[in-house]
XYZ file of C-alpha atoms in Angstrom:
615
model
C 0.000 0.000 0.000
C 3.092 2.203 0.570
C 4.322 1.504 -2.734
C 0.822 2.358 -4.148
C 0.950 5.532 -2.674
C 4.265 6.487 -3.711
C 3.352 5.819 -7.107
C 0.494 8.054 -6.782
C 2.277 10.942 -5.609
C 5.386 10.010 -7.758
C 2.400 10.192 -10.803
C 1.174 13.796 -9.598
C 4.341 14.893 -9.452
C 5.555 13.125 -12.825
C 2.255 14.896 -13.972
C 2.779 18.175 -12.810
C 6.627 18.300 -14.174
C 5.069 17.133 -17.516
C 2.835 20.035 -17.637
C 5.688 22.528 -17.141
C 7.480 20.652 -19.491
C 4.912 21.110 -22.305
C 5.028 24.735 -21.715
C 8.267 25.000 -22.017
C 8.404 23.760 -25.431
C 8.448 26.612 -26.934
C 11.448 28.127 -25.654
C 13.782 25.281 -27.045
C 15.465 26.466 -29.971
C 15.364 24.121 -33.034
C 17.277 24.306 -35.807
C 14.545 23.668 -38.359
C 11.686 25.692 -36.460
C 8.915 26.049 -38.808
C 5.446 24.885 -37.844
C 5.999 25.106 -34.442
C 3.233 27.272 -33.747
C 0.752 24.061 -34.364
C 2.784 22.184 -32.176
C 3.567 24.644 -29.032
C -0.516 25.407 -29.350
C -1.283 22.037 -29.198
C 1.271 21.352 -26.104
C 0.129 24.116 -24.754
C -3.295 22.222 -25.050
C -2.117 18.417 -23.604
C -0.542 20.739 -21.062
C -4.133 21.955 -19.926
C -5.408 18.499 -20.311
C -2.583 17.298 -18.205
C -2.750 19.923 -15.683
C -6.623 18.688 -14.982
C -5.021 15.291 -14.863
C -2.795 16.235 -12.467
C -5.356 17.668 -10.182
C -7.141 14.103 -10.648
C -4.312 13.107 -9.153
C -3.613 15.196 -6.319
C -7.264 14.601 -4.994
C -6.753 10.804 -5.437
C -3.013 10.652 -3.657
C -5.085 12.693 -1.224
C -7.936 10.517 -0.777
C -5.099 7.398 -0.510
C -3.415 9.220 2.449
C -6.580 9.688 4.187
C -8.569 6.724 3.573
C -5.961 4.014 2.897
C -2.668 4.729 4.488
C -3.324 6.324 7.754
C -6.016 3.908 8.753
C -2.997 1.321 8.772
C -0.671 4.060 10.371
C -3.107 4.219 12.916
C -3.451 0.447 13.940
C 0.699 0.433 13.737
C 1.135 2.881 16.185
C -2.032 2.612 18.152
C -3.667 -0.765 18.528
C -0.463 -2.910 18.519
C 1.071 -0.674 20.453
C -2.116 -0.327 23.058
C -1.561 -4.558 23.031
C 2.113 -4.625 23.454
C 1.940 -2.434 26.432
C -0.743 -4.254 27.857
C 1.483 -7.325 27.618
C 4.458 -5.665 28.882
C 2.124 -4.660 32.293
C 0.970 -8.185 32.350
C 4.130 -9.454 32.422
C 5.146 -7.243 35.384
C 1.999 -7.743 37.295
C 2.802 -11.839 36.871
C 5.968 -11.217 37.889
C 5.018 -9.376 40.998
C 2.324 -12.654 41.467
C 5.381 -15.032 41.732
C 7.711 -12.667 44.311
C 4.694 -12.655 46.127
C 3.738 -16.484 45.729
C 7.531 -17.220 46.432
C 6.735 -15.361 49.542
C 4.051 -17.156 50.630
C 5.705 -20.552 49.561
C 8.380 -19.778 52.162
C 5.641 -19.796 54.898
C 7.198 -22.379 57.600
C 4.378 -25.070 58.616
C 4.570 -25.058 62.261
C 4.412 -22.143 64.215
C 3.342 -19.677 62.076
C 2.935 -16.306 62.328
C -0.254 -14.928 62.071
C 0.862 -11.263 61.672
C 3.079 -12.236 59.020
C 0.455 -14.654 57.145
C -1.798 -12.479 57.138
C 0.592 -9.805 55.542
C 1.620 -12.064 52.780
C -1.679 -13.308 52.035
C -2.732 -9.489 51.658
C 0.143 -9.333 49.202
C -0.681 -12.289 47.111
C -4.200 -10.892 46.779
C -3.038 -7.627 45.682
C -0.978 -8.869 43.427
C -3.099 -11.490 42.352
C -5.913 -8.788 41.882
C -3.802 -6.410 39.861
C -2.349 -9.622 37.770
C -6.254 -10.146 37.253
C -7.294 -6.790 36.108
C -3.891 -6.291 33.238
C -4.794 -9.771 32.182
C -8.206 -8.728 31.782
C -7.217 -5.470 29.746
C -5.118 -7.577 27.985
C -7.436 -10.037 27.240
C -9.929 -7.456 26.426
C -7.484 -5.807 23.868
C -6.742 -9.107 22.640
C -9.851 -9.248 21.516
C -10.902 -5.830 19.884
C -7.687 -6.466 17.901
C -9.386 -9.433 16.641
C -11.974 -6.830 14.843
C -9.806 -4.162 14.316
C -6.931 -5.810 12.279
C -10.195 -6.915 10.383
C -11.428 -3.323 9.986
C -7.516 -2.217 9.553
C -7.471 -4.399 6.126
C -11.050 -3.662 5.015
C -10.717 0.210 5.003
C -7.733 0.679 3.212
C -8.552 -1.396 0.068
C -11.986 0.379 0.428
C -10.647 3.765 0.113
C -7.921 2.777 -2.325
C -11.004 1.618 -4.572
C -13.624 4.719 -3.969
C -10.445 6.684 -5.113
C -9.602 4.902 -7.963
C -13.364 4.553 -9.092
C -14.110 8.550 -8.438
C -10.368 9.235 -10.232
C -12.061 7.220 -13.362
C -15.744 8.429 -12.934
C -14.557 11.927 -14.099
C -13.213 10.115 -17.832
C -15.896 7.530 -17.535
C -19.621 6.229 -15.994
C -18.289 2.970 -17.122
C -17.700 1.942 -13.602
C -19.967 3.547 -11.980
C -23.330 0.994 -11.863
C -20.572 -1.960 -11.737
C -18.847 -0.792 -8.317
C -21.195 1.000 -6.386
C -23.411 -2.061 -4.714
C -20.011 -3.487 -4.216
C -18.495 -0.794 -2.125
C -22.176 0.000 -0.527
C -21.757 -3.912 0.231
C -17.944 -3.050 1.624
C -19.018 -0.269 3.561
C -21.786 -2.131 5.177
C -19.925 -5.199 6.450
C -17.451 -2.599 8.022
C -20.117 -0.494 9.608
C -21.322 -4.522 10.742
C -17.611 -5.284 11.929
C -17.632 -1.929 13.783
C -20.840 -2.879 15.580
C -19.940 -5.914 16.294
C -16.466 -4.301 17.961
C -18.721 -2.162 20.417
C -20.971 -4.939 21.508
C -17.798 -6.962 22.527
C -16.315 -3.712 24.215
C -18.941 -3.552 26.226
C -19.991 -7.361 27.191
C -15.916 -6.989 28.459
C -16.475 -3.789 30.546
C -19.272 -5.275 32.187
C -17.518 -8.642 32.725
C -14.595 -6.635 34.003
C -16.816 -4.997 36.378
C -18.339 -8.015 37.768
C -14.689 -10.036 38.546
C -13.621 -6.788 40.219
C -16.872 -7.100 42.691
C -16.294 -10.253 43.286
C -15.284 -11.532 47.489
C -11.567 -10.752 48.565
C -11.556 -14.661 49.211
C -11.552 -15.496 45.706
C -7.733 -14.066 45.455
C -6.457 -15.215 48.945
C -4.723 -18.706 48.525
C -5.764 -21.514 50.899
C -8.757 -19.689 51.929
C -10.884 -22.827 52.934
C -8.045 -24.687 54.283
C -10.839 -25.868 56.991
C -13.649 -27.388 54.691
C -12.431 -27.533 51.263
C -14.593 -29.035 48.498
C -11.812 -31.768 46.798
C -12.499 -33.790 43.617
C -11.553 -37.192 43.950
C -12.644 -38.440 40.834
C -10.455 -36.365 38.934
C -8.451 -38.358 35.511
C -6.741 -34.997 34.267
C -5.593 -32.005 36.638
C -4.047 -28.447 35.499
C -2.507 -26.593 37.551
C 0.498 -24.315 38.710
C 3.310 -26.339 41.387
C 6.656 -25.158 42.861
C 9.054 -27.929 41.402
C 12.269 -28.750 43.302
C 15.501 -28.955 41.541
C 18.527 -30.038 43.002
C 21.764 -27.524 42.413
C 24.266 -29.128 44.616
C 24.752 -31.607 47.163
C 22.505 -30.012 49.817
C 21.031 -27.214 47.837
C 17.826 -27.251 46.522
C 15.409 -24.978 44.077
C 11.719 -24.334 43.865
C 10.618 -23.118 40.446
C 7.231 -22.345 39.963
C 5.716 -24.074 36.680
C 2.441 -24.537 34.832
C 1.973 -28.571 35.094
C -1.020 -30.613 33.132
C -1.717 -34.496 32.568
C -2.144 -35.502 28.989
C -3.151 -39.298 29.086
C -1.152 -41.344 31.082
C 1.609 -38.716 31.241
C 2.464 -35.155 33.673
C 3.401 -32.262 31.500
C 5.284 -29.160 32.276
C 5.160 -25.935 30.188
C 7.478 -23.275 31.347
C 6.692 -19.419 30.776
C 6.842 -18.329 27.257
C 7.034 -21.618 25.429
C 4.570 -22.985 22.793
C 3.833 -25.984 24.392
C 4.679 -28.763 27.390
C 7.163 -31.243 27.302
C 6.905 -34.807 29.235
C 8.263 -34.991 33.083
C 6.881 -37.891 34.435
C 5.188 -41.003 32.975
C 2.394 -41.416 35.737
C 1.428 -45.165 34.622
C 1.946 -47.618 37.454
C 3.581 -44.917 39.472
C 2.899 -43.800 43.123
C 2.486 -40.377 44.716
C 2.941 -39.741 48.193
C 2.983 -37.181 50.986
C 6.334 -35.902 52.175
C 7.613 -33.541 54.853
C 10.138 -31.108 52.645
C 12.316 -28.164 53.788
C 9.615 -27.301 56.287
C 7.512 -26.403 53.421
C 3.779 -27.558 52.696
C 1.415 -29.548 50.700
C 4.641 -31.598 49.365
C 4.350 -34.203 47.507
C 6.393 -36.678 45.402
C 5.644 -39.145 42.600
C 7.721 -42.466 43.131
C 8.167 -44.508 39.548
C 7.050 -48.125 39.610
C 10.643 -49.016 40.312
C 10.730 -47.824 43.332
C 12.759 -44.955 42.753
C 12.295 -41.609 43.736
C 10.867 -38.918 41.117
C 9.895 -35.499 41.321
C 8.815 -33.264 44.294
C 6.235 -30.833 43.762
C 4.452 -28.405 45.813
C 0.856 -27.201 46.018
C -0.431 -23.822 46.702
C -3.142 -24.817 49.013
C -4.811 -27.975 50.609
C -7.527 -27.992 47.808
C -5.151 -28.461 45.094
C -2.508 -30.735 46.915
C -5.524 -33.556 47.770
C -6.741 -33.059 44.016
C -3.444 -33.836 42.508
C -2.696 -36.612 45.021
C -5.877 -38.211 43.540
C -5.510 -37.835 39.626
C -2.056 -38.820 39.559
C -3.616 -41.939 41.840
C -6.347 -42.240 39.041
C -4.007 -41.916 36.267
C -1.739 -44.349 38.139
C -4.602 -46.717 37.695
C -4.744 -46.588 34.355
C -8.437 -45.623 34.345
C -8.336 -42.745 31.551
C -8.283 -46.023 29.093
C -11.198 -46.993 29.663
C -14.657 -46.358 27.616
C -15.718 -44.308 30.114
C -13.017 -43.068 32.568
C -15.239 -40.700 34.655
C -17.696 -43.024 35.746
C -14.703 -45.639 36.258
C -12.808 -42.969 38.484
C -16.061 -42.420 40.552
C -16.354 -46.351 40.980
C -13.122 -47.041 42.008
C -13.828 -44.038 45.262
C -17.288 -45.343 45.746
C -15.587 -49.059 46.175
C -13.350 -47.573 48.641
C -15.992 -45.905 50.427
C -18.261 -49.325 51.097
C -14.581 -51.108 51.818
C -14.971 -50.602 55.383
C -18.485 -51.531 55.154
C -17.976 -55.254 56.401
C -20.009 -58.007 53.968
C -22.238 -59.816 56.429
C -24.064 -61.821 52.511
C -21.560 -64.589 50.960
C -23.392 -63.989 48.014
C -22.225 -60.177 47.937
C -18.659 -61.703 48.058
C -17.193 -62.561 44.540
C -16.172 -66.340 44.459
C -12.750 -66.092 43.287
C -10.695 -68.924 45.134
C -7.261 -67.314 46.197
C -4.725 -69.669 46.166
C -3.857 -71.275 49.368
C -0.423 -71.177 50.754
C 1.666 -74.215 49.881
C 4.228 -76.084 52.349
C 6.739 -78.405 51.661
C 6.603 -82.109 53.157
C 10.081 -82.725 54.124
C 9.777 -86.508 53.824
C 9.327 -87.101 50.447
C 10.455 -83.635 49.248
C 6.907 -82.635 47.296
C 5.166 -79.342 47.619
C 1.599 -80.440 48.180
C -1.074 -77.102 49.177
C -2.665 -76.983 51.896
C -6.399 -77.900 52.299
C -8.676 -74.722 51.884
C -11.052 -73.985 54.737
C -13.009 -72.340 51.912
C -14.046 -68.390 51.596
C -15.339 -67.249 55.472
C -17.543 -64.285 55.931
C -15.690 -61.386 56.490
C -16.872 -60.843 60.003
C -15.379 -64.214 60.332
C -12.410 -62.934 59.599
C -12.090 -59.648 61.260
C -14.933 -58.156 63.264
C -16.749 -55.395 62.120
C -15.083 -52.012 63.993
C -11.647 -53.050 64.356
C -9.506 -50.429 65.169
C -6.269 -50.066 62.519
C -2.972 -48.916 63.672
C -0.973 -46.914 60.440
C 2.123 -46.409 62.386
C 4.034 -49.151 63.914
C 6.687 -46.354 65.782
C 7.894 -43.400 65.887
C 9.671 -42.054 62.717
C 13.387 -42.460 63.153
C 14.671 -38.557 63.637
C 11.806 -38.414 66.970
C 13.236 -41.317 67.982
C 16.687 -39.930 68.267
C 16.026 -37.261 69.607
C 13.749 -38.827 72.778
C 17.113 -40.622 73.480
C 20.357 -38.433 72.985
C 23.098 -38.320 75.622
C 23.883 -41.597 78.174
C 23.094 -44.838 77.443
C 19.825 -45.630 75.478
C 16.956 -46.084 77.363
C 14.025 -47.337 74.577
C 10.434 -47.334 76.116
C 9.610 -49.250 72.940
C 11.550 -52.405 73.533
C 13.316 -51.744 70.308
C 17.471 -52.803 70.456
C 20.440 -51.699 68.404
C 22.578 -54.964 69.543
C 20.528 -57.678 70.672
C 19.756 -58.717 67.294
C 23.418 -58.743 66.211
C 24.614 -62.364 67.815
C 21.050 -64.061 66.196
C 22.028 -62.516 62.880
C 25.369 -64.498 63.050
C 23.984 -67.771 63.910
C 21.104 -67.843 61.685
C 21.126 -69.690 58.571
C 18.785 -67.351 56.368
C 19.207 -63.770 56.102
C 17.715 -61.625 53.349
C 16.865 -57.766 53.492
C 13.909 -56.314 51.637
C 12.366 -52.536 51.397
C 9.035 -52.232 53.097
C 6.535 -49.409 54.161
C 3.907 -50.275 56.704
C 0.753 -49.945 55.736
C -1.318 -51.041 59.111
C -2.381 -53.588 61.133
C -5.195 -55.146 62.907
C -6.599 -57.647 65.087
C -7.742 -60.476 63.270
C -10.325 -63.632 64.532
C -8.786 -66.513 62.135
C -5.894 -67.441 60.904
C -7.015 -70.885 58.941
C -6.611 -69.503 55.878
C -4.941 -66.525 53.941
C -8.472 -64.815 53.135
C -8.015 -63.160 56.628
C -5.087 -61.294 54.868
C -6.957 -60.391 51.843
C -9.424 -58.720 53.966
C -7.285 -57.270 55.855
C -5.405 -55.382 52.935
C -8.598 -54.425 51.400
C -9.635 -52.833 54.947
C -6.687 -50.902 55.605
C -6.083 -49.529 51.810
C -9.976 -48.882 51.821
C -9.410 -47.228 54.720
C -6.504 -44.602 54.117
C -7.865 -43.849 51.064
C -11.123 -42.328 52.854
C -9.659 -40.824 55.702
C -7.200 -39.223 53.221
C -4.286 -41.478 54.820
C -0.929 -40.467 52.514
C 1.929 -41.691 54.576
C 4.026 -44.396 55.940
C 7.149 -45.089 57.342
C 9.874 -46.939 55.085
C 11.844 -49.782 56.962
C 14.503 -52.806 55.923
C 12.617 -55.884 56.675
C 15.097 -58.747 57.477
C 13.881 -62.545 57.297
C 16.227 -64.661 59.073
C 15.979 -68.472 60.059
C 14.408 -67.061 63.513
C 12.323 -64.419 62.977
C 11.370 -61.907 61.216
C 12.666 -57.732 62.332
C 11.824 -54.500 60.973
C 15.001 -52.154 60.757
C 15.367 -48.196 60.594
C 16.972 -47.935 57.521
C 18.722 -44.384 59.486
C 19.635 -45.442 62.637
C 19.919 -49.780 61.767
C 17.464 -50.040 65.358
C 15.425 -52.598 65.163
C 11.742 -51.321 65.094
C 10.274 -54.960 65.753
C 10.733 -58.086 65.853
C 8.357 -61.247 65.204
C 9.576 -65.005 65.964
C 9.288 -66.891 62.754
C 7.276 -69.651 64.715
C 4.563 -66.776 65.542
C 3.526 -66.168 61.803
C 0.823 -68.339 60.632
C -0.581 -67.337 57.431
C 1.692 -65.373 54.889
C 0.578 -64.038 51.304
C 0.719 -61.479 48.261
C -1.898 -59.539 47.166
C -3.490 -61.267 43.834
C -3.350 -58.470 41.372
C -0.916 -56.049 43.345
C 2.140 -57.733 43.299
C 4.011 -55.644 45.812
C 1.444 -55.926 48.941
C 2.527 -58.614 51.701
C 1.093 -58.837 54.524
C 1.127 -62.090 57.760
C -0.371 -62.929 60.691
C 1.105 -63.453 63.983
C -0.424 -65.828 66.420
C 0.445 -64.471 70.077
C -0.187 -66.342 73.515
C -0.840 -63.917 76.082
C 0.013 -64.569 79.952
C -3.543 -65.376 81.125
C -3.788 -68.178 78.588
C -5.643 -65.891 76.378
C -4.453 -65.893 72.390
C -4.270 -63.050 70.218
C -4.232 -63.094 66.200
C -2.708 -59.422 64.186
C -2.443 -58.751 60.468
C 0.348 -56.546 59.262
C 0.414 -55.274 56.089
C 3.119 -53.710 53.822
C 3.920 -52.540 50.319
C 7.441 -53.309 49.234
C 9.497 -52.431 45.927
C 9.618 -55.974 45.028
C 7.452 -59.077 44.453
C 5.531 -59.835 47.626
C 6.279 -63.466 46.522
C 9.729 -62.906 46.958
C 8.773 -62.221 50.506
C 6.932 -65.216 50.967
C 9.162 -67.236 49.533
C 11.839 -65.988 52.263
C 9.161 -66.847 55.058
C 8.380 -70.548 53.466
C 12.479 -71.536 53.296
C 12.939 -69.848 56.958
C 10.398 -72.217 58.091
C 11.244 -74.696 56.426
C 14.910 -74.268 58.017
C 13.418 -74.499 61.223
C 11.648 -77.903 60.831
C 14.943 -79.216 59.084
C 16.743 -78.713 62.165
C 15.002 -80.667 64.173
C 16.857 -83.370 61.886
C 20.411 -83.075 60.722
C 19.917 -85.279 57.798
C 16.919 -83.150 55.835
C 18.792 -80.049 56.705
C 21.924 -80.863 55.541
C 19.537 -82.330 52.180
C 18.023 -78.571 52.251
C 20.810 -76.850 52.034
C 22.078 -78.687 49.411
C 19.019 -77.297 47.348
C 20.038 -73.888 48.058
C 22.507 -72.553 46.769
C 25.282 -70.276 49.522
C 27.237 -67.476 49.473
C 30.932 -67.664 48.751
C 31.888 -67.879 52.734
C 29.129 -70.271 53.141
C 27.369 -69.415 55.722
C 23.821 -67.497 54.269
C 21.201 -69.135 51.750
C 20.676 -66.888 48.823
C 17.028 -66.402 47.714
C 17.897 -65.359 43.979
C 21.600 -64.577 42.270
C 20.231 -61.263 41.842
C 20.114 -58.490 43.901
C 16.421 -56.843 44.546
C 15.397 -55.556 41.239
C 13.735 -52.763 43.480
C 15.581 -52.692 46.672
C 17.732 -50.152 46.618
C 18.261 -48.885 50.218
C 16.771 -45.187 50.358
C 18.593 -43.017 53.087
C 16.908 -42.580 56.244
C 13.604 -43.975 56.825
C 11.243 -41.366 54.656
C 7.904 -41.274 55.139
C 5.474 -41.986 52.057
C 2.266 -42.576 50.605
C -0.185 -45.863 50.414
């Protein structure tokens, strides 16, 4: 359009020059100069003819600067420029958001100060209110530029063709009845586009209006800390986190990111880029609850290896449940299905009626769990054990039984009830006692564990009492929002079996091999274990527990451990089929422990200090 206009005004003044020029004809000197006079009068005519051109042309190079090139001068230097400086004040009011959410991140957990809470919540909602009102502006400019760069096209090439039509109407009418119910068409759609631009303008203001009446509470983060309204049946979550990264050995980073799930995976999409890139793959993975830097709502999503992932960090107890709960659905696998919502609701309404004991066998699906298998030692055959068939869960365990999710106290509250002197351990728990059984015992393997719970049980006949038990105790964290547990080395020796701070190497607990009665891996989750022990109390009275853990292996691996260290026991009562057992284990090079596998835990790695996470 620049060009256009350059030609026109290079044309008027080409035009004008020609005129002059044709004037001045008839002061060049020729050498053969007769009949000039014909000539120079006719110049002098074209130069009449051209000087009306030329005003043609000034009025149209005219009409082009007013109707076709300072509309787009106008949109240039005003509407783009109106949008980029709303962005730029966008930008600054987000980046006053973060200082202040950075702030508010740094809040300790415990003894907080009120003053100061209250202070930094005041600033977040200032800040979050101004962030608010640019975005809206910017929003709102967004969109009138939406109708204007419209308009900004239209009205140019309108004017550029009214010109040229009324520069051509004055030679000919030629174009007259062909254009004019075009442009009246033009100039109605723009006058539509126009209207169309003040409706939106004002459906904006009055929106913008509205969001700036709305309750103070809206802005303040955390504000129903006390009864929030959580989502549990969430498959896909968006949301803003505080990510820790790791710059040194004992420094750490919190960035805050936009995060979403997409599928089965947990995307991050950092300021200014086009789209999110893949963190975590969520299938088969496990999120849990974690104490971090004195910081809160932590969390951190384990891999199904076992392995530590990411840590993230909520902005308030609505948003750190929610999360917990999608990634748990996603976990699950559920967004595959036909209908994922209605699967995600299921699988919380099934946890709800968990605790709900079944009192109908026919309410019970009959799906025969394999019994527990022992080996006759004399004639070497694994024949299973007779099933006592599938009991009513009151049976089992009677309806209100208390659960226990704890089985001590975490490692670092232990030391610190017992620094200085000589240990005195209200708990029973020992640092050396276990050392001299270790040495003498003929089975030793280690495995990672987190305790789940326990309970008192009313049968021990068959392993259907630990089937119920897991499904009570999962069912039951998962409604009373139950995130943690303690991590612990479980150690299966020839005697018994002990559960070991992985921090402090004290033994937590410590069952006698001979005590466990029933022993067995959850069906379909392969990494749930759980036993009973079968107790004699002094008045002659017997008591029956279920423990239940999740560990990084194969809870068969587990079992297996518990079968051979029984087995070891009934061996030695004669020399003969133990020295036959050992034969069919294989040692280690000094001899002296049996070796369950010739590989190491595929998931056992030995996490520093005994971290607490989730079910």
């Amino acid at each position: 359009m620049q060009r256009v206009y350059g030609a026109q005004n290079e044309m008027c003044l080409a035009t004008q020059q020609l005129s002059k020029q044709l004037l001045a004809y008839e002061k060049q000197h020729f050498a053969l100069g007769k009949g000039d006079e014909e000539v120079i009068s006719t110049l002098h005519y074209f130069s009449k003819v051209v000087d009306e051109l030329n005003i043609l042309h000034s009025e149209l190079a005219k009409q082009l600067a007013d109707t076709m090139i300072l509309p787009i001068i106008q949109f240039r230097e005003k509407d783009l420029t109106e949008v980029s400086t709303l962005k730029d004040l966008f930008g600054l009011a987000s980046n006053e958001h973060d200082v202040s959410m950075a702030k508010y991140s740094r809040l300790p957990k415990r003894k907080e100060n009120e003053k100061l809470k209250a202070e930094v919540a005041k600033e977040v909602a200032n800040a979050r209110r101004k962030q608010h009102l640019s975005s809206l502006q910017y929003y709102c400019a967004l969109n009138a530029l939406q109708y204007r760069k419209r308009v900004a096209m239209m009205e140019p090439m309108l004017g550029y063709t009214r010109g040229q039509i009324n520069f051509f109407k004055k030679g000919s009418e030629m174009f007259s009845k062909r254009m004019d119910s075009f442009l009246s068409s033009v100039s109605d759609m723009v006058q539509s586009i126009q209207g169309e631009l003040d409706a939106e303008a004002e459906k904006m203001r009055i929106s913008q209006q509205d969001l700036i009446a709305v309750n103070e509470s809206v802005y303040t983060p955390d504000s129903d800390v006390t009864s929030p309204v959580i989502n549990r049946n969430l498959i896909q979550k968006a949301g803003y986190l505080n990510l820790r990264n790791k710059t040194g050995l004992v420094t750490t980073t919190w960035e805050r990111l936009y995060f979403f799930t997409q599928g089965g995976n947990l995307m991050c999409q950092p300021r200014g880029a086009v789209a999110g890139g893949l963190i975590q793959d969520l299938d088969n993975c496990s999120v849990m609850a974690v104490d971090c830097e004195d910081r809160r709502y932590c969390f951190q999503i384990t891999t199904p290896t076992g392995k530590a992932g990411i840590t993230l960090q909520a902005e308030s107890k609505k948003e750190y449940e929610e999360w917990i709960c999608a990634i748990n659905n996603i976990s699950r696998q559920i967004y595959l299905t036909d209908n994922p919502e209605a699967a995600a609701i299921k699988l919380n309404q099934t946890a709800l009626q968990a605790v709900t004991p079944i009192t109908s066998l026919g309410k019970k699906h009959e799906v025969q769990h394999p019994s527990q298998t022992v080996k006759n030692t004399e004639n070497d055959k694994i024949i299973p054990s007779e099933s006592a068939g599938i009991q009513d869960s009151t049976q089992l365990i009677a309806p209100g039984t208390p659960i226990q999710f704890d089985i001590v106290l975490p490692a670092m509250e232990f030391l610190d009830q017992n620094r200085g002197g000589r240990r005195a351990n209200p708990f029973g728990e020992s640092e050396d006692s276990s050392k001299d059984e270790e040495e003498d015992s003929l089975l030793q393997q280690m495995f990672v564990v987190r305790f789940l719970g326990s309970m008192a049980v009313q049968s021990d006949e068959t392993c259907e009492v630990i089937y119920e038990a897991m499904r009570q105790v999962l069912a039951a964290r998962a409604i009373h929002n139950i995130f943690r547990m303690t991590e612990s080395h479980l150690m299966v020796t020839s005697k018994n079996l002990r559960l070991i701070d992985p921090q402090t190497q004290v033994t937590r607990a410590s069952f006698e091999l001979t005590t466990v009665t029933q022993f067995a891996a959850h069906q379909e989750n392969r990494r749930l274990i759980g036993f009973v022990i079968h107790l004699s109390e002094s008045l002659g009275e017997e008591s029956m527990s279920a423990y239940v853990f999740e560990s990084n292996t194969e809870g068969e691996k587990i079992c297996y451990a518990m079968s051979l260290g029984k087995e070891i026991i009934e061996a030695q009562k004669d020399p003969e089929a133990l020295a036959q057992l050992m034969k069919s284990v294989p040692l280690t090079n000094d001899g002296k422990f049996m070796l369950l596998n010739n590989m190491s835990e595929e998931d056992g790695t030995m996490h520093e200090g005994g971290e607490e996470s989730e079910a």
